[in-house]
Tab-separated table of C-alpha atoms in Angstrom:
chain	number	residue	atom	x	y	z
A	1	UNK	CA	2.629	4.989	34.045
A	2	UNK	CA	5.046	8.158	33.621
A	3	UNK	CA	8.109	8.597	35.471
A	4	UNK	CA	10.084	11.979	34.618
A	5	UNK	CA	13.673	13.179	36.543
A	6	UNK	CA	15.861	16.170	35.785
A	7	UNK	CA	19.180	15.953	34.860
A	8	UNK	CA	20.889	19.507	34.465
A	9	UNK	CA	19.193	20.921	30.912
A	10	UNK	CA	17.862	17.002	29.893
A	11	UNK	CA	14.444	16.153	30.744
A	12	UNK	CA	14.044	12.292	30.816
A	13	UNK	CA	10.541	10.459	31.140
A	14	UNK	CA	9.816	7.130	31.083
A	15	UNK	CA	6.017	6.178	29.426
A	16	UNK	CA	5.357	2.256	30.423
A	17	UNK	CA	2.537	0.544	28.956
A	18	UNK	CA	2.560	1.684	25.719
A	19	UNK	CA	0.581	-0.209	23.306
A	20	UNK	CA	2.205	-0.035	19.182
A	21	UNK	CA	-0.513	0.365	16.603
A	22	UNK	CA	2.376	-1.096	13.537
A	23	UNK	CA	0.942	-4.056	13.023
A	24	UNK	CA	-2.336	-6.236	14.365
A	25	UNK	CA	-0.788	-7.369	17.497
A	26	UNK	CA	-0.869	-4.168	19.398
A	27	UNK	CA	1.792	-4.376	21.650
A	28	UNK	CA	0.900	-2.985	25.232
A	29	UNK	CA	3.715	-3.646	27.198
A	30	UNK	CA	6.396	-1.236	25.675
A	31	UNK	CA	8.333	1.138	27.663
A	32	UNK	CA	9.652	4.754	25.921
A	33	UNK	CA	12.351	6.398	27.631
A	34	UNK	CA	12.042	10.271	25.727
A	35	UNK	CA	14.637	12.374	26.501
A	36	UNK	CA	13.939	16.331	24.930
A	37	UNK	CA	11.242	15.338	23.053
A	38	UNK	CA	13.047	12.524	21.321
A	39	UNK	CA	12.384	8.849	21.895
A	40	UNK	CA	15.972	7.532	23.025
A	41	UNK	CA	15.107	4.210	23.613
A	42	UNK	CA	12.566	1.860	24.065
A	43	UNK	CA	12.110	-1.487	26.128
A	44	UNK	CA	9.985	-4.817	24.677
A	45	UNK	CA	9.304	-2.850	21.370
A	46	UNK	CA	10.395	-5.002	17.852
A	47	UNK	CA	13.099	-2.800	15.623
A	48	UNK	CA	10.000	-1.757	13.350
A	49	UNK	CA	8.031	-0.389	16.420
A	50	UNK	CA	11.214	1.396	17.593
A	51	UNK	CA	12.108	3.269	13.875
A	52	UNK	CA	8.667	3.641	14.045
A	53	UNK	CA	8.315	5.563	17.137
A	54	UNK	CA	11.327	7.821	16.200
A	55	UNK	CA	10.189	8.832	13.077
A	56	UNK	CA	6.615	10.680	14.690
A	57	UNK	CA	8.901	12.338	17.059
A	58	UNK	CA	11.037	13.704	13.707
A	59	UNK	CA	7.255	14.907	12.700
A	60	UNK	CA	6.316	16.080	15.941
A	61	UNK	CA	9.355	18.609	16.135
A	62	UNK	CA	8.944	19.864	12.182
A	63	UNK	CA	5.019	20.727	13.304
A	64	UNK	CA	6.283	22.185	16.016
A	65	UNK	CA	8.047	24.704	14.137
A	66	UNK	CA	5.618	25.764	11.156
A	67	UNK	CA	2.171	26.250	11.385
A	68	UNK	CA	1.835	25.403	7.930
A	69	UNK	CA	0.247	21.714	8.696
A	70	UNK	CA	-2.515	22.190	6.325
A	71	UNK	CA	-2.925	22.351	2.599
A	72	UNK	CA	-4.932	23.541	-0.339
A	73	UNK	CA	-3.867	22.251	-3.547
A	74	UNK	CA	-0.457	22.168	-2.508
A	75	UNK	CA	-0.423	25.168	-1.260
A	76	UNK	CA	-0.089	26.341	2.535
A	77	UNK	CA	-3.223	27.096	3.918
A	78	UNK	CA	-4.993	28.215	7.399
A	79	UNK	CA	-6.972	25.329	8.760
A	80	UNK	CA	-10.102	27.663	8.724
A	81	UNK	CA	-9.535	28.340	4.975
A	82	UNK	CA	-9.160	24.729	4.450
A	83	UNK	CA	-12.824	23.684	6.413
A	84	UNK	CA	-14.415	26.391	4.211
A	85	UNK	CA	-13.513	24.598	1.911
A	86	UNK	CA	-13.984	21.771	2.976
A	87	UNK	CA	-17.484	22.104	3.692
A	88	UNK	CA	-18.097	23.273	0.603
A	89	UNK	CA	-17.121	20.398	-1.531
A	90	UNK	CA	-18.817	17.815	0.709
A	91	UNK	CA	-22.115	19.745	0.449
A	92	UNK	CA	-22.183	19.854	-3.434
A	93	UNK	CA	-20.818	15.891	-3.906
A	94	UNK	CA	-23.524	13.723	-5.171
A	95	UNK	CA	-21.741	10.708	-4.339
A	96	UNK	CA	-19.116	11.165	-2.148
A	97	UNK	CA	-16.472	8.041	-0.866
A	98	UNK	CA	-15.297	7.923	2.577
A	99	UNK	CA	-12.055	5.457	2.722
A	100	UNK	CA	-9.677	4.710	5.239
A	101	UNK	CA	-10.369	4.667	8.974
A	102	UNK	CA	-7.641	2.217	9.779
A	103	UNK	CA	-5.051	4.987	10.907
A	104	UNK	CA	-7.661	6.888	13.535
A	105	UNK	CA	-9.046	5.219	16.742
A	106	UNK	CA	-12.987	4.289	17.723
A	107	UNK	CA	-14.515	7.458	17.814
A	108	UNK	CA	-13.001	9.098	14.721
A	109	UNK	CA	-14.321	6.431	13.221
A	110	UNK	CA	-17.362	6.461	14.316
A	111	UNK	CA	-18.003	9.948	13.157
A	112	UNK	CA	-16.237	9.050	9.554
A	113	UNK	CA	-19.709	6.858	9.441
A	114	UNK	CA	-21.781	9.312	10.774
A	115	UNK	CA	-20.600	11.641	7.947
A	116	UNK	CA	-21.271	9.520	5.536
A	117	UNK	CA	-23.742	8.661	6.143
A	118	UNK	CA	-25.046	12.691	6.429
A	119	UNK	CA	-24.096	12.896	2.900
A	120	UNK	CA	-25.625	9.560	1.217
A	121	UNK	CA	-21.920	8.184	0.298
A	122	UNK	CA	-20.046	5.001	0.344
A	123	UNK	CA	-17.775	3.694	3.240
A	124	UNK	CA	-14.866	1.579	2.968
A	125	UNK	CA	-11.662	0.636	5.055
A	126	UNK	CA	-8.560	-0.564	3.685
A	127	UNK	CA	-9.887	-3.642	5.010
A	128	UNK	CA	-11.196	-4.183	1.944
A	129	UNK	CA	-7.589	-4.154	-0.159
A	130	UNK	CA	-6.731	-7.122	2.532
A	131	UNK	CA	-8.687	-10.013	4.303
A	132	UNK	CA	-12.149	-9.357	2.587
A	133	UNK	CA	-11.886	-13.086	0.880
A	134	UNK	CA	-11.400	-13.934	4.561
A	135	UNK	CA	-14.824	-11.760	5.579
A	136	UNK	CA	-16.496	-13.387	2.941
A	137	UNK	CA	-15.713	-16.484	3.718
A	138	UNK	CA	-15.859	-16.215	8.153
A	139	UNK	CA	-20.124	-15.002	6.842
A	140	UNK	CA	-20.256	-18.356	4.607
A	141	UNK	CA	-19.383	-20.773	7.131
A	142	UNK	CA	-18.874	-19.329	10.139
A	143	UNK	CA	-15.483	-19.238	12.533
A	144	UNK	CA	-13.741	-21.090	15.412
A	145	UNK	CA	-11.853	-18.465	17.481
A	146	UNK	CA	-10.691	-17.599	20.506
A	147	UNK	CA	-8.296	-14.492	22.353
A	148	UNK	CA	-4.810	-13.977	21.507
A	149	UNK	CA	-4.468	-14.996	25.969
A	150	UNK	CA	-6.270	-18.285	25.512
A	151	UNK	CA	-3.875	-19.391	22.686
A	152	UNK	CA	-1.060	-18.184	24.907
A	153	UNK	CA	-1.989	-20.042	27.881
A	154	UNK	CA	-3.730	-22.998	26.073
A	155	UNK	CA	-2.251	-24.154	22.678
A	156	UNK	CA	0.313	-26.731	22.323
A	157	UNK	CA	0.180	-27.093	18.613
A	158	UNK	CA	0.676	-23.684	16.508
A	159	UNK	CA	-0.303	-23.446	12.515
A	160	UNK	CA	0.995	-20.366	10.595
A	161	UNK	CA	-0.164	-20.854	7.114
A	162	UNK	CA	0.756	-18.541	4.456
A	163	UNK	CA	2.236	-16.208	6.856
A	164	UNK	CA	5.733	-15.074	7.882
A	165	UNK	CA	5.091	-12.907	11.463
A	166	UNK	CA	8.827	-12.973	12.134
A	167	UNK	CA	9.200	-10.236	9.634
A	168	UNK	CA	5.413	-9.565	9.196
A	169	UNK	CA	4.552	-9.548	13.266
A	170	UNK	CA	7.842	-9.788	14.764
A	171	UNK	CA	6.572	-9.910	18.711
A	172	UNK	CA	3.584	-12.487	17.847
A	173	UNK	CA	5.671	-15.671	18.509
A	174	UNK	CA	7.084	-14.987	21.635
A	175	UNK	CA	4.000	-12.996	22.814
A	176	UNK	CA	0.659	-14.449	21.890
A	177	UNK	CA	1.860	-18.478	20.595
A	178	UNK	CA	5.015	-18.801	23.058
A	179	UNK	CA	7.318	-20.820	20.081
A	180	UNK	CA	9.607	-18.390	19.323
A	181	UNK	CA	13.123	-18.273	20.128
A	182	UNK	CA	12.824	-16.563	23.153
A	183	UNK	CA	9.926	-17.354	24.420
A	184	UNK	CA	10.193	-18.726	27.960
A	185	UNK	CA	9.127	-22.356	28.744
A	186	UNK	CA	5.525	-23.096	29.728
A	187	UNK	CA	5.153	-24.322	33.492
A	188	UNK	CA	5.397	-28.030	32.406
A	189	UNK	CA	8.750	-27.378	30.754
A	190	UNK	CA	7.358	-27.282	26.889
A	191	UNK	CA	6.822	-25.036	23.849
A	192	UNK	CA	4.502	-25.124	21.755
A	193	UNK	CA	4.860	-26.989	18.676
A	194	UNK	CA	5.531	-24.762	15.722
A	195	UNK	CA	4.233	-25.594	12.344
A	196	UNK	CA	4.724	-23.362	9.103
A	197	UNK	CA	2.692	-24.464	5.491
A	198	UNK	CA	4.167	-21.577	2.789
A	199	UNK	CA	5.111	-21.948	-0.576
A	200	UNK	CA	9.021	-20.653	0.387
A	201	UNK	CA	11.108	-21.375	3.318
A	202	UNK	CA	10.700	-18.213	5.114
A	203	UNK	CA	12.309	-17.037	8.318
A	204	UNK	CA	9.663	-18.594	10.524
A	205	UNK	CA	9.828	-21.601	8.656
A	206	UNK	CA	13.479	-22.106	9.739
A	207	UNK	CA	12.301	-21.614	13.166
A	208	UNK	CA	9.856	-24.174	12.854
A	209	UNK	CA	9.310	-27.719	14.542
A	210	UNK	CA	7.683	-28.874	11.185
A	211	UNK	CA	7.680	-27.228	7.263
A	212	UNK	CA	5.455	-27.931	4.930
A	213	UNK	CA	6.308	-26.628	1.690
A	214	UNK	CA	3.397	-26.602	-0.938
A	215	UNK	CA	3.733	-25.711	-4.499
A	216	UNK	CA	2.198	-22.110	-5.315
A	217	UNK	CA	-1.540	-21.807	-5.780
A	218	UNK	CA	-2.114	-25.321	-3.964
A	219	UNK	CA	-3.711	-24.102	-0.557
A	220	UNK	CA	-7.044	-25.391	-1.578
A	221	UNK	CA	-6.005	-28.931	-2.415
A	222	UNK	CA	-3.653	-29.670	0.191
A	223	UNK	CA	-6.440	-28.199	3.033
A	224	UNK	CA	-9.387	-30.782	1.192
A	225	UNK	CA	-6.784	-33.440	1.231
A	226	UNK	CA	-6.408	-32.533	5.276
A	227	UNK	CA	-9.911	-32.333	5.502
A	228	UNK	CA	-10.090	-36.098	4.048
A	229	UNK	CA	-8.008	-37.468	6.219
A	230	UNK	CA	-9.121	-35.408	9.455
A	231	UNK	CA	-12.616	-37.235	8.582
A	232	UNK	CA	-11.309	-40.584	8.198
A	233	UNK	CA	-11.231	-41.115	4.961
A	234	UNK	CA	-8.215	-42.729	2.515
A	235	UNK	CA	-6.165	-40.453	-0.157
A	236	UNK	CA	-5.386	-42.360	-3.208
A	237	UNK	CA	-3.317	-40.110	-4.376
A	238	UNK	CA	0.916	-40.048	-3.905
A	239	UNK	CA	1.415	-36.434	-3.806
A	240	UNK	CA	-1.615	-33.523	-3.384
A	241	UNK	CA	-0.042	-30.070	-3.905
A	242	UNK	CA	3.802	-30.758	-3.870
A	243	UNK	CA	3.092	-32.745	-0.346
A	244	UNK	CA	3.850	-36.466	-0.328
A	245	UNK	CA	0.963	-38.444	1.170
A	246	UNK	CA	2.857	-39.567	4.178
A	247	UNK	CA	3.598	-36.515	5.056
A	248	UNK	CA	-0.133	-35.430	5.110
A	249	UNK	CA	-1.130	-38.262	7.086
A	250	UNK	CA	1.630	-37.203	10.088
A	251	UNK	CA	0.297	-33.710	9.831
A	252	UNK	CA	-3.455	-34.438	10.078
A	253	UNK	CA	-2.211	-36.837	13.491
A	254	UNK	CA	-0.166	-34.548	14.329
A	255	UNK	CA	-3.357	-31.345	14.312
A	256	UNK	CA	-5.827	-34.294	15.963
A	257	UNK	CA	-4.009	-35.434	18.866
A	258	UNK	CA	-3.066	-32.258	20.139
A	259	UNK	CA	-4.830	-30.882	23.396
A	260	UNK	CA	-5.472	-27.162	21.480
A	261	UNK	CA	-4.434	-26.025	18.773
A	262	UNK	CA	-4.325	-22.411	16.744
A	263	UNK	CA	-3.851	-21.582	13.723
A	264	UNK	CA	-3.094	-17.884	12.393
A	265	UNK	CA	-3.351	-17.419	8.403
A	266	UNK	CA	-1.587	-15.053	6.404
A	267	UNK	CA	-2.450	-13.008	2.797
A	268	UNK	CA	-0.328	-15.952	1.356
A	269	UNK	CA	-4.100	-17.768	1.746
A	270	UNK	CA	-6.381	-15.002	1.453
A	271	UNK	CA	-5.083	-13.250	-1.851
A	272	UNK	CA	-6.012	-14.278	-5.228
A	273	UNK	CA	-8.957	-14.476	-7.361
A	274	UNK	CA	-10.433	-17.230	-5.335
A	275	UNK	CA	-8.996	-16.564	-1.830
A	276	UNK	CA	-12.299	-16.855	0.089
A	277	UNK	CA	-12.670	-20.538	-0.980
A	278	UNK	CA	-9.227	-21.179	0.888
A	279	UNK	CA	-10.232	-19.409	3.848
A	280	UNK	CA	-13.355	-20.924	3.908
A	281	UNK	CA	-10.939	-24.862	3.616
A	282	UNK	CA	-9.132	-23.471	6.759
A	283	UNK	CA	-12.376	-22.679	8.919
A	284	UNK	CA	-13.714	-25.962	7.959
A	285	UNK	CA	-10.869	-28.193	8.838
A	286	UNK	CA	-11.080	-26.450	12.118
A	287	UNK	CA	-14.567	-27.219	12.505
A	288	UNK	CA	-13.448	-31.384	11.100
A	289	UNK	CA	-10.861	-31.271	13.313
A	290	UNK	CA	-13.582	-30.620	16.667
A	291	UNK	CA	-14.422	-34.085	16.307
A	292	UNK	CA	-10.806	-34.684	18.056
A	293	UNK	CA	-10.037	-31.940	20.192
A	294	UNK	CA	-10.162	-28.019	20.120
A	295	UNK	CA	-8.705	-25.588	17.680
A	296	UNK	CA	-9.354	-21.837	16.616
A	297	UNK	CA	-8.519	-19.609	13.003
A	298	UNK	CA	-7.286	-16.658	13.623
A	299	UNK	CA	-6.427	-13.858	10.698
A	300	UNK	CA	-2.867	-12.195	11.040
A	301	UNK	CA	-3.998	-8.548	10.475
A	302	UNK	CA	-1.979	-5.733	8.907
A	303	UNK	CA	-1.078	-2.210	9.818
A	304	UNK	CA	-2.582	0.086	11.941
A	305	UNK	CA	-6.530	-0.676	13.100
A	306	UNK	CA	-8.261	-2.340	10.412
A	307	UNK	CA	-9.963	-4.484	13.232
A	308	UNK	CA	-11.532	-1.655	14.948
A	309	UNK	CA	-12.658	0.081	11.645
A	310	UNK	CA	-14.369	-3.295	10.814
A	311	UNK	CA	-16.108	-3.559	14.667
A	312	UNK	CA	-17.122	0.106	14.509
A	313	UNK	CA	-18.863	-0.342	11.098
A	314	UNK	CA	-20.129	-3.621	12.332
A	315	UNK	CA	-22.295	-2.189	15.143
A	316	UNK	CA	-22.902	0.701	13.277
A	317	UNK	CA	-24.091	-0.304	9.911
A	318	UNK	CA	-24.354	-4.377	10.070
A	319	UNK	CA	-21.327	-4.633	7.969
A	320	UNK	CA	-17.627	-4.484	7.829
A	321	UNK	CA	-16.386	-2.855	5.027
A	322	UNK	CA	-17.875	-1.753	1.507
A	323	UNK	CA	-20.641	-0.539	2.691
A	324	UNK	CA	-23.056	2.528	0.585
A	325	UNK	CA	-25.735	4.652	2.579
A	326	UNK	CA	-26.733	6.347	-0.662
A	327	UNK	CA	-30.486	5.341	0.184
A	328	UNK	CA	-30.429	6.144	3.118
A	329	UNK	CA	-30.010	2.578	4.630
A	330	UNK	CA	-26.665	0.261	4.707
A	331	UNK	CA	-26.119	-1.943	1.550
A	332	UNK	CA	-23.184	-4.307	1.471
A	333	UNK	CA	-21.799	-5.269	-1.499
A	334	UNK	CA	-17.802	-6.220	-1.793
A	335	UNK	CA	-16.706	-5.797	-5.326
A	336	UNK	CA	-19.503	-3.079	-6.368
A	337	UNK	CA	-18.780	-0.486	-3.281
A	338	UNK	CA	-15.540	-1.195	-2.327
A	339	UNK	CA	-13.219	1.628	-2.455
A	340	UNK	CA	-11.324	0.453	-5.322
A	341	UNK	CA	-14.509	-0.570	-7.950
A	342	UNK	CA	-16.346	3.561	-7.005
A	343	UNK	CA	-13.056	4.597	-7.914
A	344	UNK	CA	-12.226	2.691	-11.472
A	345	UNK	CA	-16.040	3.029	-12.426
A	346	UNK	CA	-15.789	6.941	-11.291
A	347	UNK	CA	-18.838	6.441	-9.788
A	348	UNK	CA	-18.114	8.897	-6.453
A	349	UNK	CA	-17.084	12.706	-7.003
A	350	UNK	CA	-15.497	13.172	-4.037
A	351	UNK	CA	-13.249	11.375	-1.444
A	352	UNK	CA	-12.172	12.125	2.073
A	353	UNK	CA	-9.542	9.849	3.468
A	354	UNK	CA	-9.404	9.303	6.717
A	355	UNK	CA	-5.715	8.276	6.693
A	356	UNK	CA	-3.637	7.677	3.963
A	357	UNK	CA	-2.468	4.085	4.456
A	358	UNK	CA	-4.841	2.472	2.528
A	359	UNK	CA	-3.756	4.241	-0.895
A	360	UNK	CA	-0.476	1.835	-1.722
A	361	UNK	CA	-2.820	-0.778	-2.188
A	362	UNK	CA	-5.216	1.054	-4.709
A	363	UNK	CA	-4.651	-0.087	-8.368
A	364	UNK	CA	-3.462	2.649	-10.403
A	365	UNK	CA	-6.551	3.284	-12.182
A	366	UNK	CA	-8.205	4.171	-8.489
A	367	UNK	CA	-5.193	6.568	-7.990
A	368	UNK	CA	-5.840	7.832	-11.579
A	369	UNK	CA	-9.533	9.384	-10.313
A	370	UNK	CA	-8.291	10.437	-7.095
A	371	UNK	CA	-6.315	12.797	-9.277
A	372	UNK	CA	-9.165	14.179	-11.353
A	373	UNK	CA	-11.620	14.690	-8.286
A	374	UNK	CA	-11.955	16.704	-4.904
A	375	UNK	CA	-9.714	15.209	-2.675
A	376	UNK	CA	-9.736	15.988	1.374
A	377	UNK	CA	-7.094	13.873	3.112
A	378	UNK	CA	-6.326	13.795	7.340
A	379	UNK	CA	-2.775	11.949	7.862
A	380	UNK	CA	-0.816	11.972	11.112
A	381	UNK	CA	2.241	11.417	9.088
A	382	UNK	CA	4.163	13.072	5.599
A	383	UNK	CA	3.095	10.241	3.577
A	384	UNK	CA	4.026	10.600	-0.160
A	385	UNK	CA	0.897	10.356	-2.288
A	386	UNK	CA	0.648	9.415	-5.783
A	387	UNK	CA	-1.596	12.899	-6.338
A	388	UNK	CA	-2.072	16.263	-5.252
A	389	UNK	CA	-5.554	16.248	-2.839
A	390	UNK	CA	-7.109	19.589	-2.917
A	391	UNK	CA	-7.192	19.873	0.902
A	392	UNK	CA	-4.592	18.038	3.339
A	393	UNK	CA	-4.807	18.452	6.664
A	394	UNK	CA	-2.209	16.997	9.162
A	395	UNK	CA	-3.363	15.381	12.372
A	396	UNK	CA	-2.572	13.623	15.994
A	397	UNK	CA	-1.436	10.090	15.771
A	398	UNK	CA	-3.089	7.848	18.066
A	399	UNK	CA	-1.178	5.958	20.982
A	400	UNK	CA	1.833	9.028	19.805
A	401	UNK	CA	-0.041	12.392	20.249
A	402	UNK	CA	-3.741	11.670	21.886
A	403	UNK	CA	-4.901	8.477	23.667
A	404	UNK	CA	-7.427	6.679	22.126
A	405	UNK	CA	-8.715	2.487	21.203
A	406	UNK	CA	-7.734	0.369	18.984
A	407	UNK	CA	-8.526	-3.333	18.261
A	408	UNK	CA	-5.858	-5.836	18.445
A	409	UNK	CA	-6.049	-8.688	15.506
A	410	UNK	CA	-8.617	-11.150	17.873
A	411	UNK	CA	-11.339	-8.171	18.123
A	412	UNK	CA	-9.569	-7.256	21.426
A	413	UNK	CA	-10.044	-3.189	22.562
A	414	UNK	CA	-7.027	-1.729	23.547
A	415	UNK	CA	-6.675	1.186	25.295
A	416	UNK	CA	-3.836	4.093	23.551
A	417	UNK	CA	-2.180	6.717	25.569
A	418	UNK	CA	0.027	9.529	24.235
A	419	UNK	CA	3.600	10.235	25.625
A	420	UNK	CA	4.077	13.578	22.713
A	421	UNK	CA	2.296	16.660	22.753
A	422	UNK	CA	1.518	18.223	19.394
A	423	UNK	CA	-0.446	21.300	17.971
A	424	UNK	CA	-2.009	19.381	15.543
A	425	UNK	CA	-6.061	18.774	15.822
A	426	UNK	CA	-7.308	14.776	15.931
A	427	UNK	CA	-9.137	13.834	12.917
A	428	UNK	CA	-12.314	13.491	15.548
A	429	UNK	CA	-11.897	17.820	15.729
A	430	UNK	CA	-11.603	17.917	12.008
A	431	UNK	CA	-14.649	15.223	11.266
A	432	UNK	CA	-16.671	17.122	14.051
A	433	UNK	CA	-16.201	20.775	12.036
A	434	UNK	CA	-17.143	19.522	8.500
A	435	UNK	CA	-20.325	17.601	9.841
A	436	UNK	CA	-21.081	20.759	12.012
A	437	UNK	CA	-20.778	23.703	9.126
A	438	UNK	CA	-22.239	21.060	6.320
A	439	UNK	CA	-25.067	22.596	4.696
A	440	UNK	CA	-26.413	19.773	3.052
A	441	UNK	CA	-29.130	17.246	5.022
């Protein structure tokens, strides 16, 4: 919904229903008041979403007065130049790396696949510099979920294990568990019960009804010793990962006697060498703890829209992330075609990102071959890379510049609208000209 008045040479308009694509909640219910172009203040939105906000409108204005949004080799280039080009080095790759796709909205990356899979590359989102243990582990042994809504309306108990959403997902307490400190009372009068496991006291574990604090690298034992006692069974034991025994024993009663309960992990659990095998302890006590009453897992997701990268590949090519069409069918293989492995074996000879959030996490020895191969990058924002790509191309930010979807961490599509215009072309513009002029079948 829009609302605009004049007011002598200020031009004021009010955008409601704005949905934030910062972090895996995606937001919805924000209000932007922009005043000249420039977002003066915004309604519902968390501090990051609002320093967020202001610094595309910074963008918006410095595109706005160069045309020089696109680059070749560092240099200022046309954006016809830089498609020449373009095309060029995507028909004469071999093996070619598509990465990304967590910045751009469903159908950019749908045609991200379709382009790879044109040129017999590998795919990969930055999903896979996340939750893949968490992937691995949800096709292992399955998953108990549910909507973000139901847990709103239903829980009573809330888990957050290895995960610190006041500073991670500031809005996700008060708007998807209802246990934060300003979340309004349920119509009997209650909250929900709040219960953080984490190796530190974090901010949401001061907010909490109940901490557990575990010693580092003890997830795994403290969710079998759960398990155990979810089942029935007796620990012998005083103390299983830095947790006294009694205090197990009131947490496992606590989890069973409640009427529904949720639990949203963090990458405290599902980082390390052996993070699927902790995910994998979470789903399961879930599934123990159906014997007593209901309860769901639920991932907290990072920036931007990993989920919808994952769905799109999903009912595309059968699989998430990691994914190489370099025989002409979809192979899966985490750890072999992953974006980070093509890289350090210099196994691919060229790379288009689709976005540029994904590169922070690369190990420096991925960075290292970005910086000795073709490079062809589409970012809606001046991010700083750690090399020069041959051909950068600015483009439209989603939910800022050009509507679009996105998924919100439970899998949920959300619809984007845009409340700046810009100059800039959408990566689907820029995806849809190098598939159109490629040469190469």
């Amino acid at each position: 919904m829009l609302r605009t008045r004049q007011d002598g040479m200020n031009s004021q308009q009010v955008f409601t229903d704005v949905a934030c694509t910062l972090c895996g909640c995606v937001c919805d219910d924000l209000s932007l008041t922009v005043v000249n172009n420039r977002v003066e203040s915004t309604k519902h939105a968390c501090d990051k979403a609002s320093t967020w906000f202001q610094k595309f409108e910074s963008i918006l204005n410095r595109d706005r007065q160069s045309k020089d949004f696109c680059t070749v080799r560092g240099e200022a280039s046309s954006l016809e130049t830089a498609l020449k080009l373009g095309r060029t080095l995507l028909s004469d790759a071999c093996h070619p790396l598509v990465y990304g796709l967590s910045s751009s909205s469903t159908k950019g990356q749908g045609l991200a696949i379709q382009l790879a899979d044109r040129l017999g590359g590998v795919i990969d989102s930055s999903a896979s510099t996340g939750h893949a243990p968490s992937v691995l582990a949800f096709q292992r042994v399955g998953e108990s979920t549910s909507s973000l809504g139901e847990v709103k309306s239903r829980a009573d108990v809330v888990v957050y294990w290895g995960s610190n959403p006041v500073e991670s997902h500031p809005r996700h307490l008060d708007r998807y568990t209802r246990c934060g400190t300003d979340t309004p009372n349920r119509t009997d009068g209650t909250k929900a019960f709040l219960i953080v496991v984490d190796v530190v006291e974090t901010e949401t574990a001061r907010q909490a009804d109940l901490f557990v604090k575990i010693d580092p690298g003890s997830d795994f034992e403290v969710l079998w010793a759960l398990r155990g006692l979810v089942q029935g069974l007796t620990l012998s034991d005083e103390n299983y990962g830095g947790v006294r025994r009694e205090e197990l024993v009131s947490l496992a009663e606590k989890m069973a006697s409640c009427h529904y309960g949720a639990l949203f992990f963090g990458q405290g659990l599902s980082q390390g060498s052996l993070a699927h095998l902790n995910v994998e302890a979470v789903l399961q006590l879930a599934t123990d703890l159906h014997r007593h009453t209901r309860w769901v897992v639920r991932r907290m997701r990072r920036f931007g829209d990993v989920a919808g990268a994952d769905n799109v590949l999903c009912w595309q090519t059968g699989y998430p992330f990691s994914v190489s069409l370099s025989r002409g069918f979809p192979r899966y293989q985490p750890g072999e075609f992953s974006a980070c492995d093509v890289l350090e074996n210099r196994e691919v000879d060229l790379c288009l990102m689709v976005g540029a959030e994904g590169v922070q996490q690369l190990t420096q020895e991925a960075v290292e071959t970005l910086s000795e191969i073709p490079t062809i990058v589409l970012t809606h924002q001046s991010t700083e890379l750690p090399f020069t790509p041959t051909i950068e191309i600015a483009v439209q930010m989603y939910g800022v510049h050009s509507p679009g979807t996105a998924y919100r961490m439970d899998d949920t599509p959300i619809p984007l609208r845009s409340f700046f215009e810009s100059d800039l072309p959408t990566d689907v513009e820029i995806l849809n000209e190098l598939l159109t002029g490629l040469t190469r079948e």
